[in-house]
Structure formats: structure tokens, C-alpha cells
C-alpha atoms as a printed R data frame, in Angstrom:
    type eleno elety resid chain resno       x       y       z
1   ATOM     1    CA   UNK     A     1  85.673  98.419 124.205
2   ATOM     2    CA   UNK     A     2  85.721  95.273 126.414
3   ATOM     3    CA   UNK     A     3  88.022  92.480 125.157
4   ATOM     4    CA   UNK     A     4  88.956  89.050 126.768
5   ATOM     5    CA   UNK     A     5  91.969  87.158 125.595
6   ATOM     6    CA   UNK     A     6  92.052  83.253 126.155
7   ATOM     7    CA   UNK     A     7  93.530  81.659 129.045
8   ATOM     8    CA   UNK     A     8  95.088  79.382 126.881
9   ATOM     9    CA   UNK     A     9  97.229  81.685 125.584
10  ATOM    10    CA   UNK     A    10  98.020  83.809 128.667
11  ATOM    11    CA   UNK     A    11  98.297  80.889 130.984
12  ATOM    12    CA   UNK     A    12 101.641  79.798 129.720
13  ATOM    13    CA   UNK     A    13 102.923  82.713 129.672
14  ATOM    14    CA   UNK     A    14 102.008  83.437 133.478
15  ATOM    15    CA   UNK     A    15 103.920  80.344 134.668
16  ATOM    16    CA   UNK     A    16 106.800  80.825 132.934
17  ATOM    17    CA   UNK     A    17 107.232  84.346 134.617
18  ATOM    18    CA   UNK     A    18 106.415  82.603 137.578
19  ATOM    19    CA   UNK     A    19 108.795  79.562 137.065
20  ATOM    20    CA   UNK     A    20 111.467  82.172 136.697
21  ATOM    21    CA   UNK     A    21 110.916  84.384 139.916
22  ATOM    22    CA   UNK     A    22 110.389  81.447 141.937
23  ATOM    23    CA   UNK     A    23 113.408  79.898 141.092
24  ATOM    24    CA   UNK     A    24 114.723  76.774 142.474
25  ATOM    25    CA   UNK     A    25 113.735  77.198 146.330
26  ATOM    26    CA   UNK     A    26 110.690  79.132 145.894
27  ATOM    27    CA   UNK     A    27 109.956  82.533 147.782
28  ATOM    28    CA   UNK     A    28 112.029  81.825 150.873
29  ATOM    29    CA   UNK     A    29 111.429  85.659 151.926
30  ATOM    30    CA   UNK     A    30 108.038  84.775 152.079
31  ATOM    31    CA   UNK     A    31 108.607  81.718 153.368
32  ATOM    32    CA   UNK     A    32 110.685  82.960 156.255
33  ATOM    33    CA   UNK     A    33 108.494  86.034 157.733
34  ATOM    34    CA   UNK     A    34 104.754  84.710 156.446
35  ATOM    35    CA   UNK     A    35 103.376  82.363 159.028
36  ATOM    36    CA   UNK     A    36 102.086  79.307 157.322
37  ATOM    37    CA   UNK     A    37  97.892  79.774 156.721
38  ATOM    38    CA   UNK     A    38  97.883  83.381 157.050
39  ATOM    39    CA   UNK     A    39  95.811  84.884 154.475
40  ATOM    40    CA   UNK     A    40  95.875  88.407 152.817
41  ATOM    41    CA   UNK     A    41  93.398  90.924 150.993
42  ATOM    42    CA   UNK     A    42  95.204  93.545 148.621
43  ATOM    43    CA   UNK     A    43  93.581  95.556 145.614
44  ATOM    44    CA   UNK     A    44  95.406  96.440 142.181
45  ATOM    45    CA   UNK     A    45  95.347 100.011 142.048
46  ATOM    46    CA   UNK     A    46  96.396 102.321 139.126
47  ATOM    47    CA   UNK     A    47  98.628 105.040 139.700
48  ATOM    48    CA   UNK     A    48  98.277 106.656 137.072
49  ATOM    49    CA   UNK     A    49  95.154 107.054 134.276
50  ATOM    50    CA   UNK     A    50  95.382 103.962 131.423
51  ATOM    51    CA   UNK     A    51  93.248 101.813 129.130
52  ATOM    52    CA   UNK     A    52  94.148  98.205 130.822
53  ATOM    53    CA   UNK     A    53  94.999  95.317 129.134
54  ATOM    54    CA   UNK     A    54  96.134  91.982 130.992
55  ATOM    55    CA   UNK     A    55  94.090  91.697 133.525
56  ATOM    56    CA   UNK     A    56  93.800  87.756 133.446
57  ATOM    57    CA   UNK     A    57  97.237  87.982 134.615
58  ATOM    58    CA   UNK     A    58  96.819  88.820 137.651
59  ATOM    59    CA   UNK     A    59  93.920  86.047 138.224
60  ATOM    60    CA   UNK     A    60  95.813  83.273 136.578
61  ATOM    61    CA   UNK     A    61  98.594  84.554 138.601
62  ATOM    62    CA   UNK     A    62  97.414  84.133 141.604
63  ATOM    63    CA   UNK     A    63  95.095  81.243 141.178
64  ATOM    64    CA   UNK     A    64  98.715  79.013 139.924
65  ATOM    65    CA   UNK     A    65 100.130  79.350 143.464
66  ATOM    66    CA   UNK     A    66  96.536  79.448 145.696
67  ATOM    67    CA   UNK     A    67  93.779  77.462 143.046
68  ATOM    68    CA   UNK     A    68  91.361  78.826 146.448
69  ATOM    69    CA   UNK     A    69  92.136  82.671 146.330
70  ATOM    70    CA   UNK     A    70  88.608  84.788 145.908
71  ATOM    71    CA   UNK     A    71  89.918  87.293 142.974
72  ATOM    72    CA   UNK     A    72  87.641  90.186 141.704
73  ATOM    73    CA   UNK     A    73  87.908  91.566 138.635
74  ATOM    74    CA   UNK     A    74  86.566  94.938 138.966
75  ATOM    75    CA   UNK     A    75  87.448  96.297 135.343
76  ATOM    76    CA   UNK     A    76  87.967  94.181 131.775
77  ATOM    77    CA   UNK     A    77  90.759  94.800 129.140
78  ATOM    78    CA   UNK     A    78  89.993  97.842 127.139
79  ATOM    79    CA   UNK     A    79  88.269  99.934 129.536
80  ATOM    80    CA   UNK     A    80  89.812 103.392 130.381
81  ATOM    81    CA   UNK     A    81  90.487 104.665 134.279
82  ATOM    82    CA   UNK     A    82  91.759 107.032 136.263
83  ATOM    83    CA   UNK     A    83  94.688 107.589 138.735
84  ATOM    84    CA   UNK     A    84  93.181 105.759 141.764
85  ATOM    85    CA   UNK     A    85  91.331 103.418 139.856
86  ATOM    86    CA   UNK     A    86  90.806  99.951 141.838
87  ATOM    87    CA   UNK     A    87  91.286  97.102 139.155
88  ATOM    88    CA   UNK     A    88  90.966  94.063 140.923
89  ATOM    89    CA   UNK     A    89  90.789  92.656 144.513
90  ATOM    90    CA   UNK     A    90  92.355  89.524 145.823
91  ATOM    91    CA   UNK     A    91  92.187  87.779 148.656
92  ATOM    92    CA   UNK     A    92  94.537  84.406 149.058
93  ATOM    93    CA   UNK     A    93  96.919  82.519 151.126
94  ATOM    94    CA   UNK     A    94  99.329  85.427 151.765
95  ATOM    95    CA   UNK     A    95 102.934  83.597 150.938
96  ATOM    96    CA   UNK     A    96 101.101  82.239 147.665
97  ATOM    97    CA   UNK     A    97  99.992  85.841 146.655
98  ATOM    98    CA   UNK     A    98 102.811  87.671 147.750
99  ATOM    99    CA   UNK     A    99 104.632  84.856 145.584
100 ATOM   100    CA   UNK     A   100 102.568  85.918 142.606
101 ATOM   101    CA   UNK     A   101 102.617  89.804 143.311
102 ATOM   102    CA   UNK     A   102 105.704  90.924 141.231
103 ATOM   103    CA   UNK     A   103 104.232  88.647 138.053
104 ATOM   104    CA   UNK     A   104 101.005  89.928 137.912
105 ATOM   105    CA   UNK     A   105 101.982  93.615 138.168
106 ATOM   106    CA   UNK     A   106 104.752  93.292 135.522
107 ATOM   107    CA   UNK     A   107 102.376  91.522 133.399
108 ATOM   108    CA   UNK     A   108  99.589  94.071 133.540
109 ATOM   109    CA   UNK     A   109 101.867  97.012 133.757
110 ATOM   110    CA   UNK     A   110 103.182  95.884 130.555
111 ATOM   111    CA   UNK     A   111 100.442  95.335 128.936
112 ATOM   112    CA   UNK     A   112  98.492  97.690 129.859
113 ATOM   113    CA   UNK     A   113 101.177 100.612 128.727
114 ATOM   114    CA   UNK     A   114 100.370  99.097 125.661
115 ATOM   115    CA   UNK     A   115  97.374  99.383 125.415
116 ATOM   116    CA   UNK     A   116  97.675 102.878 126.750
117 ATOM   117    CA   UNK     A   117  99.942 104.041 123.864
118 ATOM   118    CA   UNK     A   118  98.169 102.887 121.729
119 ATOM   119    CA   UNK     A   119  94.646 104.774 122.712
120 ATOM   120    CA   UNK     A   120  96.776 108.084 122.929
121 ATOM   121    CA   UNK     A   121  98.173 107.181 119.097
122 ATOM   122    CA   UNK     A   122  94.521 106.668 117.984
123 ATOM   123    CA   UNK     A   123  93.071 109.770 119.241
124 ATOM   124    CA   UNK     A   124  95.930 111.368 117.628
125 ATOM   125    CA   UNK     A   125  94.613 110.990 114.240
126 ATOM   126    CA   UNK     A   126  91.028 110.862 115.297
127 ATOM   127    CA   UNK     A   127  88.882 112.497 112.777
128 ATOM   128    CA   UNK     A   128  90.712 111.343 109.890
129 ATOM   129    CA   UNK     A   129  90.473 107.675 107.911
130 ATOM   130    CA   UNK     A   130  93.909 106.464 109.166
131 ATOM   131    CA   UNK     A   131  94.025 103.375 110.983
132 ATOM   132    CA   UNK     A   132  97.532 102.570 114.136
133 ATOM   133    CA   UNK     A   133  98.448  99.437 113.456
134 ATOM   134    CA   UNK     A   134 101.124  97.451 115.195
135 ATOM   135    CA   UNK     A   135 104.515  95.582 113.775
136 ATOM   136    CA   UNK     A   136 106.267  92.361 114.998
137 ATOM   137    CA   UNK     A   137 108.401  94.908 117.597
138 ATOM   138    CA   UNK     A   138 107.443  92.653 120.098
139 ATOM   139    CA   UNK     A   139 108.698  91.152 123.266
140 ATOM   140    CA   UNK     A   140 110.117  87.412 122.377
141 ATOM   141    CA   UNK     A   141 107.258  85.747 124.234
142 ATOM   142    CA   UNK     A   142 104.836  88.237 124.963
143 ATOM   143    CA   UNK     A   143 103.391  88.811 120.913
144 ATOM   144    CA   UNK     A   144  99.429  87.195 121.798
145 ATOM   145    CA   UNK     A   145  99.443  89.422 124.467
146 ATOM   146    CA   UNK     A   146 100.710  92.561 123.251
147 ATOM   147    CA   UNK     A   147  98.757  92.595 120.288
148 ATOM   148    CA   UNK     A   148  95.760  91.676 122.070
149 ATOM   149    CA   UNK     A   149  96.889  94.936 124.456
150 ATOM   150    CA   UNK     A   150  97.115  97.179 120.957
151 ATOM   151    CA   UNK     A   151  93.182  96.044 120.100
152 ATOM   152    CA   UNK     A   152  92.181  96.722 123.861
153 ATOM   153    CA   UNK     A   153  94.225 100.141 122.715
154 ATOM   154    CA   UNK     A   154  91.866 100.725 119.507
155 ATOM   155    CA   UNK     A   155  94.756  99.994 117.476
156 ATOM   156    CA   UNK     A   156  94.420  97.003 114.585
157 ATOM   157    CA   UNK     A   157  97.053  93.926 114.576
158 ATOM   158    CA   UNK     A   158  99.785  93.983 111.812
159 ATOM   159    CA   UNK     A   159 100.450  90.034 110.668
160 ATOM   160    CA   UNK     A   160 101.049  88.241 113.940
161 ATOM   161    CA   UNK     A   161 104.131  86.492 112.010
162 ATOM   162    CA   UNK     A   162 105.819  85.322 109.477
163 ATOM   163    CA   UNK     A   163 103.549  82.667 108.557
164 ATOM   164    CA   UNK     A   164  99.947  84.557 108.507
165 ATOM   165    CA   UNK     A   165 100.890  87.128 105.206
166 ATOM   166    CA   UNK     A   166 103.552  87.931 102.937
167 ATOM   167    CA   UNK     A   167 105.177  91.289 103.442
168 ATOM   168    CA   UNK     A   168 108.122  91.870 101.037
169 ATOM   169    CA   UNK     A   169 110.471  94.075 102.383
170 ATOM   170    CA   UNK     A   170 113.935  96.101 100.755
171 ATOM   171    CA   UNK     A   171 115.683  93.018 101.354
172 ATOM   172    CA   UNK     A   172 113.712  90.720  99.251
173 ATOM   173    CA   UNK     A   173 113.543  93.189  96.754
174 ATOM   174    CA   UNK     A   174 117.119  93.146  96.637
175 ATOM   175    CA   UNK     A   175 117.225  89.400  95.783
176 ATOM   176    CA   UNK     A   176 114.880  89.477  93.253
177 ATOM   177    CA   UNK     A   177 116.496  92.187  91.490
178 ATOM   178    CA   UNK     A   178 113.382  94.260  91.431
179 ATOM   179    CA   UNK     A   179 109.615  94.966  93.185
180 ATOM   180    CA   UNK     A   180 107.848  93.924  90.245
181 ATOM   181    CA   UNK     A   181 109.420  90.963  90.410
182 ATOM   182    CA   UNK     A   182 109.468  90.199  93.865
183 ATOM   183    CA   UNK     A   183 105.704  90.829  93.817
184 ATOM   184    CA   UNK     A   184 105.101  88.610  91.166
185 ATOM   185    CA   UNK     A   185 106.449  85.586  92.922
186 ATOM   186    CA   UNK     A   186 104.471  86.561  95.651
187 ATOM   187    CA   UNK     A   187 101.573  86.544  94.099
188 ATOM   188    CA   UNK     A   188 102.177  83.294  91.850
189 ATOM   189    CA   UNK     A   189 102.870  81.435  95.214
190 ATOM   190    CA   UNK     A   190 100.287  82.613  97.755
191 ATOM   191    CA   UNK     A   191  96.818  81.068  98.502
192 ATOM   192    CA   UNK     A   192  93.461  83.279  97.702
193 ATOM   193    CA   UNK     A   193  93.350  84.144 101.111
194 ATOM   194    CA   UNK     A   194  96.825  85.366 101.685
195 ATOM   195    CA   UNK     A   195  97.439  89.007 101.556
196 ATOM   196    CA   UNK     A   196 100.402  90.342 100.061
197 ATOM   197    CA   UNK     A   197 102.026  93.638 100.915
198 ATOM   198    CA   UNK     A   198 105.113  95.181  99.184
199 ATOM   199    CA   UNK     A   199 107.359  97.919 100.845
200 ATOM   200    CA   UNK     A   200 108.699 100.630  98.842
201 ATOM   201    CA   UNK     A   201 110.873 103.378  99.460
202 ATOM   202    CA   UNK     A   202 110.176 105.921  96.946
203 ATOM   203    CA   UNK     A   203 108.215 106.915  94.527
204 ATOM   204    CA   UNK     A   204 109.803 104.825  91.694
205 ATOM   205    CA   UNK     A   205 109.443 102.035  93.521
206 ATOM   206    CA   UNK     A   206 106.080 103.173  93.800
207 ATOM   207    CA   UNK     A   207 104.987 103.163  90.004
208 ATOM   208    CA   UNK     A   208 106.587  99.986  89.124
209 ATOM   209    CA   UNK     A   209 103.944  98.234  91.931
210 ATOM   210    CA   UNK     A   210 101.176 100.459  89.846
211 ATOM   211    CA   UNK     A   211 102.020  98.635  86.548
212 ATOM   212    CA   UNK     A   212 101.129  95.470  88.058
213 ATOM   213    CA   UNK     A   213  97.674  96.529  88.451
214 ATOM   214    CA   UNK     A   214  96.972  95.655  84.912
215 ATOM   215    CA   UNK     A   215  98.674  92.373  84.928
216 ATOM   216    CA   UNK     A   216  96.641  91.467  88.013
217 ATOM   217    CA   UNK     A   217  99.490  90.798  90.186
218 ATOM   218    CA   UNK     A   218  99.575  93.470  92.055
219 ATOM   219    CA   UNK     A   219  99.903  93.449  95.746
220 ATOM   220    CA   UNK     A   220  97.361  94.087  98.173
221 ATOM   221    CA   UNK     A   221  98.981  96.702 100.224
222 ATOM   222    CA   UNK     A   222 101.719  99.026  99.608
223 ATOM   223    CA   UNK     A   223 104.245 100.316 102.582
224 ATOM   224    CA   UNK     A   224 105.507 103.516 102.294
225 ATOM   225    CA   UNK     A   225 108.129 103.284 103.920
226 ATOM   226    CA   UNK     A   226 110.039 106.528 105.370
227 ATOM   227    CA   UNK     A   227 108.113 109.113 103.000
228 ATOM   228    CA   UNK     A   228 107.911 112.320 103.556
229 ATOM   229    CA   UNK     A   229 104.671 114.120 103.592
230 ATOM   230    CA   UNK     A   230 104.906 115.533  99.919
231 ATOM   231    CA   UNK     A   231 105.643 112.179  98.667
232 ATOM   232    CA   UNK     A   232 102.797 110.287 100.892
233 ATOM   233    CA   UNK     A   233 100.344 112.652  99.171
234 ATOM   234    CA   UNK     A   234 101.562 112.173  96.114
235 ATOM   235    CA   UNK     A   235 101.173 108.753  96.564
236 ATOM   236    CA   UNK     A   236  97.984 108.763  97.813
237 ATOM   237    CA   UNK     A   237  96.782 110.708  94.215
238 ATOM   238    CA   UNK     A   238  98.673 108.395  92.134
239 ATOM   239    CA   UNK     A   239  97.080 105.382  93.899
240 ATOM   240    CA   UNK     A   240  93.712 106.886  93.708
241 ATOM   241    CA   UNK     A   241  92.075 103.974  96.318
242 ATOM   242    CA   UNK     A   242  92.981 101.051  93.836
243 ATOM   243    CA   UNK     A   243  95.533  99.858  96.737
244 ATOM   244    CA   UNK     A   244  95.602 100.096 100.868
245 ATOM   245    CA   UNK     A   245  98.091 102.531 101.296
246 ATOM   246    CA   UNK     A   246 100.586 101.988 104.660
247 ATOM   247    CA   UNK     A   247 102.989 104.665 105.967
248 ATOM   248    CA   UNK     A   248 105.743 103.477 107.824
249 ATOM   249    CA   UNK     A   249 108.940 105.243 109.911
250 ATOM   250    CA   UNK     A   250 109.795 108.282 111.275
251 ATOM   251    CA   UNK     A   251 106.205 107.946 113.393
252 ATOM   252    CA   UNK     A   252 105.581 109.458 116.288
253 ATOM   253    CA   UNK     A   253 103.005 111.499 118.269
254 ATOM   254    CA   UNK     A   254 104.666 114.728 117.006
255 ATOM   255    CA   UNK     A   255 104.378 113.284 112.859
256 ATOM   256    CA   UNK     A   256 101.518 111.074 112.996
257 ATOM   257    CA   UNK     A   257  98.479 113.114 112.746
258 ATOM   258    CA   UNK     A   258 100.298 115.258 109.828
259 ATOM   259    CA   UNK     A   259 100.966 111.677 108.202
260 ATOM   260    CA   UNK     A   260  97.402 110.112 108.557
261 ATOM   261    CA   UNK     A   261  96.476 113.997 106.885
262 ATOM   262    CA   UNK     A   262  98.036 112.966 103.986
263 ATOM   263    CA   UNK     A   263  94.975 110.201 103.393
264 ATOM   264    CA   UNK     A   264  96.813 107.240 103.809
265 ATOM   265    CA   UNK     A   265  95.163 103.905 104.812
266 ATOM   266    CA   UNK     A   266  96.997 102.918 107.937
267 ATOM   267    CA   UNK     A   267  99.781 103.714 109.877
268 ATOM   268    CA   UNK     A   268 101.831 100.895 111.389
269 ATOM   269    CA   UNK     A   269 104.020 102.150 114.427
270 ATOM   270    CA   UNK     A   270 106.442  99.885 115.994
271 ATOM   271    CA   UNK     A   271 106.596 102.357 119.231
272 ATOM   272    CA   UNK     A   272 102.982 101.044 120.366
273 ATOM   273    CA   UNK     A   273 105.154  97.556 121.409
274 ATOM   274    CA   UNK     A   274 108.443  98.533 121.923
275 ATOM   275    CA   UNK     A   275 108.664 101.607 123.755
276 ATOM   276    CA   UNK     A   276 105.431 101.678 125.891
277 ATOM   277    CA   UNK     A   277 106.630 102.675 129.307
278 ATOM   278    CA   UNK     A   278 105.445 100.358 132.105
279 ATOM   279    CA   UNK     A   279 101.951 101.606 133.255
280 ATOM   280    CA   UNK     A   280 102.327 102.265 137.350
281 ATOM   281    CA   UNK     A   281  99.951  99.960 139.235
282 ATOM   282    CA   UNK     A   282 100.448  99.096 142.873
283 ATOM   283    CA   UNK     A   283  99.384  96.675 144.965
284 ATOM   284    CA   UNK     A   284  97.894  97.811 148.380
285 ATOM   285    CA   UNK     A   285  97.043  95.459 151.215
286 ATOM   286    CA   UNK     A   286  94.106  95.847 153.470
């Protein structure tokens, strides 16, 4: 599926990560051995197969240090390739896109790990009614971009922070003595169109959210968090569809197609953002 993520929001992010390689002098390797006005074609090529995700990077990249440079997108975000694969072709002032080079790979090697991850999680449990989802495991900086890299992925976004839902965790809980009562705060303070999800960590926990249901306070989601299988199916019968249903911890691509077996609703998996390994893409002149 094709996606396209603002410049607005990738922009910023492109020249601070330029900003910081460039330093305070600027690239003076380039500066030494490039002769002023020479100019340079190169293509992106993947290494390895991928779903890509970032690609603007590498245009806005480029285009910050040479505003003139002819760049070629040859693939969007979200599309699959193969080893080989030529993603893009530039052709700029050569100290500008040498300049540029390391940013735009890191960014779209990032990014597009992501994004890979992610497509290999949802195939996992293809066939059943479980949905990846994300977490706020993000890079400090980088959380537009790598949940926009988890959709190009086929994976859905989690909240994007604190401010867009209320998820009570085992912490809250704590405080308010209790998950009835932590979700009935909740509830009593959030706008209509503010979801509220409630973790739980066993099945106790579990059937004092389920006595909410005929108050009408209870929450719109339910994390189960670290279940085991047994216990995710038993509550998925006890729930019997009158809540969304989230597993969380202990997933990975060993557990999760056993977990989304069990019928849960989604499965959030903080792997998809933090331990992605960098997708190899090269850059080869020409």
C-alpha cells in the first residue's frame, strides 16, 4: 500500500540530522577533495529485500544542501522490493550530496527496517482477526516517522502520545487503589471522543473491568498484559466481543501467531520500533 507522510513533519527532522553531521565547519572532507561545481549521479539501492518507508528523506535531504539536485523517486513508502532494488536516483552538486549521503541512508534505513518488521509481524498472524499494533517504544524524535513506517508496514498506530487517549497502566492502578476505580475516573473525566484503555494483569483484574459494563463505565479496550495463552482464551470467552481485547508482552515472531490464535483483538508489539535492525541500502555512484 502506497503511503506519503508530510514534509512538514519529516522536514525538521532531516535538518536536524543534518545540523548535527555537519557540525560547525561543514563537510571539510568534502570540501577538501571535491572540486567546487562538480556534480554527481548515484542511485539508492537496497541490499537486501524490504517494504520502504522514508523515502522523502532522502529528497528533502538532498534538496536542503543543493535546492537544484534532479532526485527520482523510483518507489513510494509501503511498497515491497527486492535485494537489488533501485529506490531512487539523484543527481546534485557532488560536495552538497555527498554532504547529505550519510542522513538520508540512516533515515531510510531506519525507517524502512520498520516498516519491514512490521510486514513480517503481520503476515505472521495472517489469516486470523488479530491486528500488530505499535507502542510509544520510539526513538526520542523520530515517533511521526516511525509510526508512519509501522502503517507503510501494515501494522496500525497505538496512541501517538500521551495526550491523544487514556491508557491506564499497573501504576495508576496502584494509586487509585483499584482498576475499577481507576477506570471510573477515567471515564468521568474524558471527552466522548477519547478512548480509554485499562491494562490488567490477570484474570481478576480482568472481571472487576467486566462489572463496569453494567455501570456504563467501562473502558474501551482492555490490555492483557503478559497472559499466557490459557488465560488470553479465557479471556477472550469471558469478554465475549463486548470489549477490544489487546495482548501485550512476551511477543515475538516465535509467540505471536499462537497469541493472535487465541482471538484476541490486537496485538501491540513494542519490537516493531525498538529493535528493527537497520535495513542495508547503499548508495552507488555512476
Amino acid at each position: 500500500m502506497s503511503r506519503k507522510l508530510p514534509d512538514l513533519l519529516i522536514e525538521p527532522v532531516v535538518r536536524r540530522a543534518l545540523a548535527e553531521d555537519l557540525g560547525r565547519a561543514g563537510d571539510v572532507t568534502a570540501a577538501a577533495c571535491i572540486p567546487e561545481g562538480a556534480r554527481m549521479k548515484a542511485a539508492f539501492v537496497a541490499r537486501k529485500p524490504g517494504v520502504l518507508a522514508g523515502i522523502d528523506a532522502v529528497r528533502l535531504a538532498v534538496l536542503a544542501l543543493d535546492p537544484k539536485a534532479h532526485i527520482e523517486l523510483r518507489l513510494e513508502d509501503g511498497a515491497a522490493f527486492d535485494a537489488g532494488a533501485v529506490l531512487a536516483v539523484v543527481e546534485a552538486d557532488a560536495r552538497a550530496f555527498l554532504s547529505a549521503e550519510r542522513t538520508a541512508l540512516n533515515l531510510v534505513g531506519r525507517l524502512s527496517a520498520v516498516a519491514t518488521l512490521t510486514r513480517t509481524y503481520v503476515q505472521a498472524v495472517q489469516g486470523t482477526d488479530a491486528r500488530i499494533a505499535d507502542t510509544r517504544k520510539t526513538t526520542p524524535g523520530l515517533r511521526a516517522l516511525e509510526k508512519h513506517a509501522v502503517a507503510c508496514g501494515g501494522g496500525m498506530n497505538h496512541r501517538f502520545g500521551l495526550d491523544d487517549a487514556i491508557l491506564i497502566k499497573d501504576n495508576h492502578v496502584a494509586v487509585c487503589e483499584g482498576v475499577a476505580q481507576a477506570v471510573r475516573r477515567a471515564r468521568a473525566f474524558a471527552p466522548h471522543l477519547m478512548k480509554v484503555e485499562v491494562e490488567v494483569d490477570g484474570l481478576d483484574q480482568l472481571d472487576q473491568v467486566l462489572v463496569l459494563i453494567d455501570e456504563g463505565a467501562a473502558p474501551d479496550v482492555v490490555m492483557l498484559d503478559n497472559f499466557s495463552l490459557a488465560d488470553l482464551r479465557t479471556a477472550v470467552a469471558r469478554v465475549a466481543g463486548r470489549l477490544v481485547l489487546e495482548a501485550s508482552g512476551g511477543v515475538d515472531l516465535t509467540t505471536v501467531r499462537a497469541i493472535a490464535e487465541t482471538g484476541v483483538d490486537v496485538i501491540s508489539v513494542g519490537a516493531l520500533t525498538h529493535s528493527a535492525p537497520v535495513l542495508d541500502i547503499g548508495l552507488d555512484a555512476f
